[in-house]
């Protein structure tokens, strides 16, 4: 039966480590009788674990085999090819370990995400993916399970994060456009949140670094149709634009269609640059210039970190949990 998510939070190995004044690795060694720590330290850890009511995970206790580990992979929109590519990479990495993965699509809706976490908390050994709820709520819902967030900075030691750093790639894209003579560059931004996205912030910083005024912006739904309507809106208000950077490749592909309908040839009349590096960008005409992320590395890193957290091993350090991006120049810019 699924957990209701309303009970007390499960005590974690990090709680024991903090209370005992030792590292999580020391706790793991003490609980697994590794003999690599002093007798007094080991006893302090065991006493602390008993006092806190700590119960190791099924995996850590050795009560399940490696091939019965289950991971919940939370994705906001499987219709978006970017998330499909990340999910495929995570599934491949988990399959190589013999793990079972259950994929959940939340539709990028908080209520669906909340319901998903309530359901899977008692059914999986770790949670990996895109979570937007506040950290304290995720903590309560997951009840001490290892959680690896993708493309989100964590604020507490309870979680681990796989970061995306596309700033240098966006700067390279704007430099590429300015080198081609573009000075009026706009952006199609993500429409589903009111505050500027981090990609919008990278775009503004890149424009400033190139000595350009902030670009004109229109908001687009994350779909081909959203890109079409947003480009039409952007050019209606700013017909002098000669280049556009888009929040992602799906929006850019919609912008390609709109440009064709509006009689603007790409890249002669309007240069377009996407973000994500989807394989789909090589199948359109002209092929899409994009700031490309390594989606395989995103998925693989998330699974690797989950494995380390499950076994009580050394987590990957923050500097190894960042996935960068690079400009791939093709035909659209």
mmCIF file of C-alpha atoms in Angstrom:
data_model
loop_
_atom_site.group_PDB
_atom_site.id
_atom_site.type_symbol
_atom_site.label_atom_id
_atom_site.label_comp_id
_atom_site.label_asym_id
_atom_site.label_seq_id
_atom_site.Cartn_x
_atom_site.Cartn_y
_atom_site.Cartn_z
ATOM 1 C CA UNK A 1 0.000 0.000 0.000
ATOM 2 C CA UNK A 2 1.342 3.435 -0.889
ATOM 3 C CA UNK A 3 2.566 5.683 1.863
ATOM 4 C CA UNK A 4 0.340 8.590 2.715
ATOM 5 C CA UNK A 5 3.344 10.860 3.122
ATOM 6 C CA UNK A 6 2.008 12.269 6.384
ATOM 7 C CA UNK A 7 4.067 10.254 8.899
ATOM 8 C CA UNK A 8 7.396 11.127 10.522
ATOM 9 C CA UNK A 9 10.507 11.349 8.370
ATOM 10 C CA UNK A 10 12.707 8.286 8.363
ATOM 11 C CA UNK A 11 16.064 8.764 10.088
ATOM 12 C CA UNK A 12 18.901 8.703 7.567
ATOM 13 C CA UNK A 13 22.576 7.801 7.707
ATOM 14 C CA UNK A 14 23.328 11.536 7.484
ATOM 15 C CA UNK A 15 21.288 12.132 10.667
ATOM 16 C CA UNK A 16 23.330 9.507 12.491
ATOM 17 C CA UNK A 17 26.584 10.966 11.191
ATOM 18 C CA UNK A 18 25.669 14.482 12.314
ATOM 19 C CA UNK A 19 24.516 13.372 15.758
ATOM 20 C CA UNK A 20 27.610 11.223 16.310
ATOM 21 C CA UNK A 21 29.956 13.872 14.965
ATOM 22 C CA UNK A 22 31.454 11.612 12.272
ATOM 23 C CA UNK A 23 31.277 11.230 8.489
ATOM 24 C CA UNK A 24 28.649 9.141 6.720
ATOM 25 C CA UNK A 25 31.473 6.808 5.625
ATOM 26 C CA UNK A 26 32.362 6.207 9.296
ATOM 27 C CA UNK A 27 28.733 5.390 10.056
ATOM 28 C CA UNK A 28 28.667 2.945 7.158
ATOM 29 C CA UNK A 29 31.845 1.239 8.383
ATOM 30 C CA UNK A 30 30.535 0.974 11.933
ATOM 31 C CA UNK A 31 27.163 -0.452 10.907
ATOM 32 C CA UNK A 32 28.772 -2.935 8.532
ATOM 33 C CA UNK A 33 31.455 -3.973 11.057
ATOM 34 C CA UNK A 34 34.279 -3.068 8.672
ATOM 35 C CA UNK A 35 36.881 -2.862 11.433
ATOM 36 C CA UNK A 36 38.474 0.250 9.928
ATOM 37 C CA UNK A 37 37.572 2.576 12.815
ATOM 38 C CA UNK A 38 38.343 2.729 16.525
ATOM 39 C CA UNK A 39 36.327 0.684 19.001
ATOM 40 C CA UNK A 40 35.071 3.744 20.901
ATOM 41 C CA UNK A 41 34.029 5.526 17.686
ATOM 42 C CA UNK A 42 32.220 2.435 16.483
ATOM 43 C CA UNK A 43 30.340 2.104 19.774
ATOM 44 C CA UNK A 44 29.379 5.787 19.715
ATOM 45 C CA UNK A 45 27.972 5.391 16.230
ATOM 46 C CA UNK A 46 26.019 2.245 17.165
ATOM 47 C CA UNK A 47 24.633 3.881 20.298
ATOM 48 C CA UNK A 48 23.606 6.968 18.301
ATOM 49 C CA UNK A 49 21.923 4.867 15.613
ATOM 50 C CA UNK A 50 19.997 2.950 18.263
ATOM 51 C CA UNK A 51 18.945 6.132 20.064
ATOM 52 C CA UNK A 52 17.701 7.739 16.839
ATOM 53 C CA UNK A 53 15.909 4.612 15.696
ATOM 54 C CA UNK A 54 17.939 4.428 12.497
ATOM 55 C CA UNK A 55 17.043 1.566 10.191
ATOM 56 C CA UNK A 56 19.390 0.985 7.236
ATOM 57 C CA UNK A 57 17.829 0.666 3.808
ATOM 58 C CA UNK A 58 17.053 -2.758 2.379
ATOM 59 C CA UNK A 59 20.074 -2.366 0.128
ATOM 60 C CA UNK A 60 22.492 -1.435 2.925
ATOM 61 C CA UNK A 61 21.343 -4.365 5.084
ATOM 62 C CA UNK A 62 22.017 -6.794 2.255
ATOM 63 C CA UNK A 63 18.418 -8.043 2.337
ATOM 64 C CA UNK A 64 17.996 -7.566 -1.390
ATOM 65 C CA UNK A 65 20.164 -8.553 -4.291
ATOM 66 C CA UNK A 66 21.751 -5.972 -6.565
ATOM 67 C CA UNK A 67 19.368 -6.967 -9.346
ATOM 68 C CA UNK A 68 16.258 -6.231 -7.267
ATOM 69 C CA UNK A 69 17.054 -2.594 -6.562
ATOM 70 C CA UNK A 70 14.231 -0.340 -7.725
ATOM 71 C CA UNK A 71 14.679 3.313 -8.605
ATOM 72 C CA UNK A 72 11.904 5.810 -9.219
ATOM 73 C CA UNK A 73 12.769 8.069 -12.174
ATOM 74 C CA UNK A 74 10.629 11.230 -12.140
ATOM 75 C CA UNK A 75 10.324 13.074 -15.452
ATOM 76 C CA UNK A 76 8.217 16.230 -16.021
ATOM 77 C CA UNK A 77 7.222 15.568 -19.640
ATOM 78 C CA UNK A 78 8.014 12.422 -21.617
ATOM 79 C CA UNK A 79 6.566 14.035 -24.744
ATOM 80 C CA UNK A 80 9.549 16.415 -24.686
ATOM 81 C CA UNK A 81 12.393 14.593 -26.499
ATOM 82 C CA UNK A 82 14.983 16.114 -24.169
ATOM 83 C CA UNK A 83 13.527 14.384 -21.121
ATOM 84 C CA UNK A 84 13.080 11.200 -23.135
ATOM 85 C CA UNK A 85 16.793 11.231 -23.964
ATOM 86 C CA UNK A 86 17.752 11.790 -20.308
ATOM 87 C CA UNK A 87 15.390 9.005 -19.218
ATOM 88 C CA UNK A 88 16.845 6.627 -21.822
ATOM 89 C CA UNK A 89 20.364 7.326 -20.534
ATOM 90 C CA UNK A 90 19.315 6.730 -16.921
ATOM 91 C CA UNK A 91 17.539 3.513 -17.891
ATOM 92 C CA UNK A 92 20.641 2.276 -19.704
ATOM 93 C CA UNK A 93 22.887 3.067 -16.725
ATOM 94 C CA UNK A 94 20.477 1.327 -14.340
ATOM 95 C CA UNK A 95 20.105 -1.667 -16.635
ATOM 96 C CA UNK A 96 23.894 -2.068 -16.676
ATOM 97 C CA UNK A 97 23.669 -2.460 -12.880
ATOM 98 C CA UNK A 98 20.798 -4.894 -13.083
ATOM 99 C CA UNK A 99 18.411 -2.424 -11.478
ATOM 100 C CA UNK A 100 14.694 -2.065 -12.019
ATOM 101 C CA UNK A 101 13.506 1.440 -12.947
ATOM 102 C CA UNK A 102 9.962 2.765 -12.723
ATOM 103 C CA UNK A 103 9.411 5.934 -14.779
ATOM 104 C CA UNK A 104 6.846 8.507 -13.686
ATOM 105 C CA UNK A 105 5.664 11.449 -15.801
ATOM 106 C CA UNK A 106 4.370 14.305 -13.640
ATOM 107 C CA UNK A 107 3.270 16.524 -16.517
ATOM 108 C CA UNK A 108 5.334 19.276 -14.845
ATOM 109 C CA UNK A 109 2.488 19.742 -12.348
ATOM 110 C CA UNK A 110 3.213 20.025 -8.601
ATOM 111 C CA UNK A 111 0.102 18.083 -7.631
ATOM 112 C CA UNK A 112 1.135 15.179 -9.889
ATOM 113 C CA UNK A 113 4.659 15.281 -8.490
ATOM 114 C CA UNK A 114 3.315 15.214 -4.954
ATOM 115 C CA UNK A 115 1.092 12.240 -5.708
ATOM 116 C CA UNK A 116 3.941 10.425 -7.429
ATOM 117 C CA UNK A 117 6.250 10.781 -4.438
ATOM 118 C CA UNK A 118 3.513 9.626 -2.080
ATOM 119 C CA UNK A 119 3.041 6.484 -4.155
ATOM 120 C CA UNK A 120 6.669 5.533 -4.732
ATOM 121 C CA UNK A 121 8.110 6.256 -1.260
ATOM 122 C CA UNK A 122 7.398 2.704 -0.096
ATOM 123 C CA UNK A 123 8.057 1.028 -3.452
ATOM 124 C CA UNK A 124 11.581 2.071 -4.469
ATOM 125 C CA UNK A 125 15.042 2.267 -2.954
ATOM 126 C CA UNK A 126 15.967 5.685 -4.373
ATOM 127 C CA UNK A 127 14.426 8.576 -6.293
ATOM 128 C CA UNK A 128 16.119 10.274 -9.237
ATOM 129 C CA UNK A 129 14.864 13.028 -11.491
ATOM 130 C CA UNK A 130 13.283 16.428 -11.930
ATOM 131 C CA UNK A 131 11.524 17.584 -8.768
ATOM 132 C CA UNK A 132 10.104 21.082 -8.320
ATOM 133 C CA UNK A 133 8.473 20.880 -4.874
ATOM 134 C CA UNK A 134 10.141 22.625 -1.905
ATOM 135 C CA UNK A 135 12.907 20.545 -0.376
ATOM 136 C CA UNK A 136 11.191 20.148 2.989
ATOM 137 C CA UNK A 137 8.146 18.696 1.263
ATOM 138 C CA UNK A 138 10.255 16.334 -0.857
ATOM 139 C CA UNK A 139 11.990 15.267 2.356
ATOM 140 C CA UNK A 140 8.711 14.400 4.072
ATOM 141 C CA UNK A 141 7.315 12.578 1.061
ATOM 142 C CA UNK A 142 10.419 10.481 0.366
ATOM 143 C CA UNK A 143 10.968 9.575 4.047
ATOM 144 C CA UNK A 144 14.722 9.244 4.060
ATOM 145 C CA UNK A 145 15.173 7.641 0.643
ATOM 146 C CA UNK A 146 18.285 8.706 -1.277
ATOM 147 C CA UNK A 147 17.208 11.501 -3.656
ATOM 148 C CA UNK A 148 19.219 12.788 -6.622
ATOM 149 C CA UNK A 149 17.876 15.971 -8.207
ATOM 150 C CA UNK A 150 18.601 16.765 -11.862
ATOM 151 C CA UNK A 151 19.037 20.367 -13.030
ATOM 152 C CA UNK A 152 18.336 21.844 -9.617
ATOM 153 C CA UNK A 153 20.619 23.118 -6.879
ATOM 154 C CA UNK A 154 20.006 21.456 -3.511
ATOM 155 C CA UNK A 155 20.056 23.629 -0.401
ATOM 156 C CA UNK A 156 20.493 20.959 2.276
ATOM 157 C CA UNK A 157 22.802 17.976 2.703
ATOM 158 C CA UNK A 158 19.746 15.717 2.587
ATOM 159 C CA UNK A 159 19.849 15.704 -1.237
ATOM 160 C CA UNK A 160 22.339 15.445 -4.062
ATOM 161 C CA UNK A 161 22.137 17.353 -7.346
ATOM 162 C CA UNK A 162 23.260 16.956 -10.941
ATOM 163 C CA UNK A 163 23.841 20.504 -12.197
ATOM 164 C CA UNK A 164 23.590 21.837 -15.724
ATOM 165 C CA UNK A 165 26.017 24.632 -16.527
ATOM 166 C CA UNK A 166 25.224 26.013 -19.941
ATOM 167 C CA UNK A 167 26.579 29.515 -19.369
ATOM 168 C CA UNK A 168 29.760 29.103 -21.424
ATOM 169 C CA UNK A 169 27.763 27.498 -24.239
ATOM 170 C CA UNK A 170 25.270 30.370 -24.349
ATOM 171 C CA UNK A 171 28.120 32.898 -24.333
ATOM 172 C CA UNK A 172 29.699 31.009 -27.239
ATOM 173 C CA UNK A 173 26.380 31.149 -29.111
ATOM 174 C CA UNK A 174 26.011 34.914 -28.724
ATOM 175 C CA UNK A 175 29.651 35.470 -29.698
ATOM 176 C CA UNK A 176 29.036 33.328 -32.784
ATOM 177 C CA UNK A 177 26.028 35.440 -33.723
ATOM 178 C CA UNK A 178 27.796 38.754 -33.165
ATOM 179 C CA UNK A 179 30.779 37.549 -35.207
ATOM 180 C CA UNK A 180 28.326 36.979 -38.059
ATOM 181 C CA UNK A 181 27.189 40.608 -37.748
ATOM 182 C CA UNK A 182 24.042 40.243 -35.649
ATOM 183 C CA UNK A 183 23.303 43.056 -33.209
ATOM 184 C CA UNK A 184 19.536 42.714 -32.763
ATOM 185 C CA UNK A 185 19.118 39.359 -31.033
ATOM 186 C CA UNK A 186 15.929 38.243 -29.297
ATOM 187 C CA UNK A 187 14.971 35.277 -27.158
ATOM 188 C CA UNK A 188 12.066 32.859 -26.893
ATOM 189 C CA UNK A 189 11.766 32.128 -23.176
ATOM 190 C CA UNK A 190 10.052 29.325 -21.243
ATOM 191 C CA UNK A 191 6.429 30.406 -20.656
ATOM 192 C CA UNK A 192 5.445 28.226 -17.709
ATOM 193 C CA UNK A 193 7.141 30.174 -14.913
ATOM 194 C CA UNK A 194 6.907 33.889 -14.242
ATOM 195 C CA UNK A 195 10.512 34.459 -13.139
ATOM 196 C CA UNK A 196 13.368 34.531 -15.691
ATOM 197 C CA UNK A 197 14.849 31.093 -16.267
ATOM 198 C CA UNK A 198 18.547 30.474 -15.706
ATOM 199 C CA UNK A 199 18.916 30.215 -19.486
ATOM 200 C CA UNK A 200 17.404 33.678 -19.796
ATOM 201 C CA UNK A 201 19.922 34.918 -17.235
ATOM 202 C CA UNK A 202 22.782 33.346 -19.208
ATOM 203 C CA UNK A 203 21.436 35.004 -22.354
ATOM 204 C CA UNK A 204 21.297 38.444 -20.721
ATOM 205 C CA UNK A 205 24.827 38.037 -19.344
ATOM 206 C CA UNK A 206 26.130 36.966 -22.749
ATOM 207 C CA UNK A 207 24.467 39.913 -24.472
ATOM 208 C CA UNK A 208 26.006 42.293 -21.941
ATOM 209 C CA UNK A 209 29.436 40.672 -22.333
ATOM 210 C CA UNK A 210 29.206 41.266 -26.075
ATOM 211 C CA UNK A 211 28.290 44.924 -25.552
ATOM 212 C CA UNK A 212 24.685 44.499 -26.641
ATOM 213 C CA UNK A 213 21.517 45.823 -25.057
ATOM 214 C CA UNK A 214 19.189 43.250 -23.452
ATOM 215 C CA UNK A 215 17.347 41.344 -26.136
ATOM 216 C CA UNK A 216 13.613 41.452 -26.759
ATOM 217 C CA UNK A 217 11.834 38.420 -25.301
ATOM 218 C CA UNK A 218 8.627 36.495 -25.995
ATOM 219 C CA UNK A 219 7.406 33.568 -23.923
ATOM 220 C CA UNK A 220 6.769 30.191 -25.534
ATOM 221 C CA UNK A 221 5.101 26.994 -24.429
ATOM 222 C CA UNK A 222 7.562 24.100 -24.582
ATOM 223 C CA UNK A 223 6.250 22.712 -27.846
ATOM 224 C CA UNK A 224 6.675 23.167 -31.578
ATOM 225 C CA UNK A 225 3.392 25.058 -31.670
ATOM 226 C CA UNK A 226 4.568 27.234 -28.797
ATOM 227 C CA UNK A 227 7.711 28.132 -30.710
ATOM 228 C CA UNK A 228 5.698 29.014 -33.796
ATOM 229 C CA UNK A 229 3.325 31.399 -32.065
ATOM 230 C CA UNK A 230 6.040 32.959 -29.903
ATOM 231 C CA UNK A 231 8.284 33.768 -32.862
ATOM 232 C CA UNK A 232 5.378 35.316 -34.693
ATOM 233 C CA UNK A 233 4.626 37.457 -31.627
ATOM 234 C CA UNK A 234 8.281 38.420 -31.185
ATOM 235 C CA UNK A 235 8.766 39.488 -34.811
ATOM 236 C CA UNK A 236 5.457 41.348 -34.891
ATOM 237 C CA UNK A 237 6.720 43.593 -32.105
ATOM 238 C CA UNK A 238 10.381 43.647 -33.186
ATOM 239 C CA UNK A 239 10.624 43.150 -36.955
ATOM 240 C CA UNK A 240 14.247 44.364 -36.963
ATOM 241 C CA UNK A 241 15.530 41.250 -35.153
ATOM 242 C CA UNK A 242 18.018 39.250 -37.196
ATOM 243 C CA UNK A 243 18.718 36.420 -34.739
ATOM 244 C CA UNK A 244 16.856 34.555 -31.989
ATOM 245 C CA UNK A 245 18.087 32.321 -29.168
ATOM 246 C CA UNK A 246 15.488 29.888 -27.845
ATOM 247 C CA UNK A 247 14.965 28.227 -24.459
ATOM 248 C CA UNK A 248 15.182 24.781 -26.043
ATOM 249 C CA UNK A 249 15.391 22.952 -29.350
ATOM 250 C CA UNK A 250 11.681 22.101 -29.491
ATOM 251 C CA UNK A 251 10.796 25.795 -29.361
ATOM 252 C CA UNK A 252 13.502 26.486 -31.968
ATOM 253 C CA UNK A 253 12.009 23.922 -34.358
ATOM 254 C CA UNK A 254 8.660 25.654 -34.018
ATOM 255 C CA UNK A 255 10.394 28.963 -34.720
ATOM 256 C CA UNK A 256 11.876 27.453 -37.899
ATOM 257 C CA UNK A 257 8.390 26.613 -39.110
ATOM 258 C CA UNK A 258 7.096 30.086 -38.264
ATOM 259 C CA UNK A 259 10.000 31.797 -40.030
ATOM 260 C CA UNK A 260 9.267 29.805 -43.166
ATOM 261 C CA UNK A 261 5.588 30.754 -43.014
ATOM 262 C CA UNK A 262 6.513 34.431 -42.499
ATOM 263 C CA UNK A 263 8.791 34.403 -45.529
ATOM 264 C CA UNK A 264 12.037 34.715 -43.531
ATOM 265 C CA UNK A 265 14.767 32.433 -44.785
ATOM 266 C CA UNK A 266 16.949 30.837 -42.111
ATOM 267 C CA UNK A 267 19.735 31.753 -41.655
ATOM 268 C CA UNK A 268 19.882 34.454 -44.366
ATOM 269 C CA UNK A 269 17.057 36.582 -42.946
ATOM 270 C CA UNK A 270 16.908 35.186 -39.420
ATOM 271 C CA UNK A 271 19.467 33.106 -37.537
ATOM 272 C CA UNK A 272 18.147 30.621 -34.950
ATOM 273 C CA UNK A 273 19.990 28.951 -32.060
ATOM 274 C CA UNK A 274 18.422 26.320 -29.800
ATOM 275 C CA UNK A 275 19.456 24.773 -26.504
ATOM 276 C CA UNK A 276 19.629 21.069 -25.512
ATOM 277 C CA UNK A 277 21.343 19.408 -28.476
ATOM 278 C CA UNK A 278 18.523 17.024 -29.372
ATOM 279 C CA UNK A 279 19.098 14.488 -32.147
ATOM 280 C CA UNK A 280 15.889 15.872 -33.612
ATOM 281 C CA UNK A 281 17.773 19.070 -34.465
ATOM 282 C CA UNK A 282 19.738 17.222 -37.167
ATOM 283 C CA UNK A 283 16.550 16.025 -38.869
ATOM 284 C CA UNK A 284 15.049 19.436 -39.651
ATOM 285 C CA UNK A 285 15.925 21.668 -42.591
ATOM 286 C CA UNK A 286 18.079 23.653 -42.078
ATOM 287 C CA UNK A 287 19.796 21.631 -39.343
ATOM 288 C CA UNK A 288 19.621 23.406 -36.007
ATOM 289 C CA UNK A 289 22.550 25.229 -34.442
ATOM 290 C CA UNK A 290 22.288 24.550 -30.722
ATOM 291 C CA UNK A 291 23.920 24.753 -27.310
ATOM 292 C CA UNK A 292 24.209 21.021 -26.677
ATOM 293 C CA UNK A 293 24.088 19.143 -23.388
ATOM 294 C CA UNK A 294 25.363 15.604 -22.919
ATOM 295 C CA UNK A 295 22.044 13.937 -22.029
ATOM 296 C CA UNK A 296 23.719 10.529 -21.682
ATOM 297 C CA UNK A 297 26.034 11.914 -19.023
ATOM 298 C CA UNK A 298 23.097 13.534 -17.199
ATOM 299 C CA UNK A 299 21.283 10.241 -16.829
ATOM 300 C CA UNK A 300 24.395 8.193 -16.078
ATOM 301 C CA UNK A 301 25.631 10.585 -13.389
ATOM 302 C CA UNK A 302 22.275 10.562 -11.628
ATOM 303 C CA UNK A 303 22.272 6.768 -11.444
ATOM 304 C CA UNK A 304 25.927 6.643 -10.344
ATOM 305 C CA UNK A 305 25.257 9.068 -7.499
ATOM 306 C CA UNK A 306 22.158 7.119 -6.448
ATOM 307 C CA UNK A 307 24.256 3.948 -6.295
ATOM 308 C CA UNK A 308 26.815 5.619 -4.065
ATOM 309 C CA UNK A 309 24.144 6.962 -1.724
ATOM 310 C CA UNK A 310 22.455 3.579 -1.517
ATOM 311 C CA UNK A 311 25.617 1.770 -0.479
ATOM 312 C CA UNK A 312 26.802 4.415 1.985
ATOM 313 C CA UNK A 313 29.875 4.983 -0.167
ATOM 314 C CA UNK A 314 31.601 8.258 -0.941
ATOM 315 C CA UNK A 315 29.223 10.472 -2.968
ATOM 316 C CA UNK A 316 30.647 12.049 -6.080
ATOM 317 C CA UNK A 317 31.911 15.561 -5.233
ATOM 318 C CA UNK A 318 30.056 18.591 -6.568
ATOM 319 C CA UNK A 319 32.670 19.333 -9.218
ATOM 320 C CA UNK A 320 32.016 15.931 -10.792
ATOM 321 C CA UNK A 321 28.252 16.415 -10.774
ATOM 322 C CA UNK A 322 28.122 19.244 -13.290
ATOM 323 C CA UNK A 323 27.236 18.693 -16.943
ATOM 324 C CA UNK A 324 28.415 21.455 -19.241
ATOM 325 C CA UNK A 325 27.238 22.497 -22.678
ATOM 326 C CA UNK A 326 28.945 23.370 -25.937
ATOM 327 C CA UNK A 327 27.902 25.227 -29.066
ATOM 328 C CA UNK A 328 27.274 23.011 -32.089
ATOM 329 C CA UNK A 329 27.219 25.124 -35.215
ATOM 330 C CA UNK A 330 25.074 23.696 -37.962
ATOM 331 C CA UNK A 331 23.024 25.416 -40.648
ATOM 332 C CA UNK A 332 20.466 27.615 -38.871
ATOM 333 C CA UNK A 333 23.020 30.174 -37.601
#
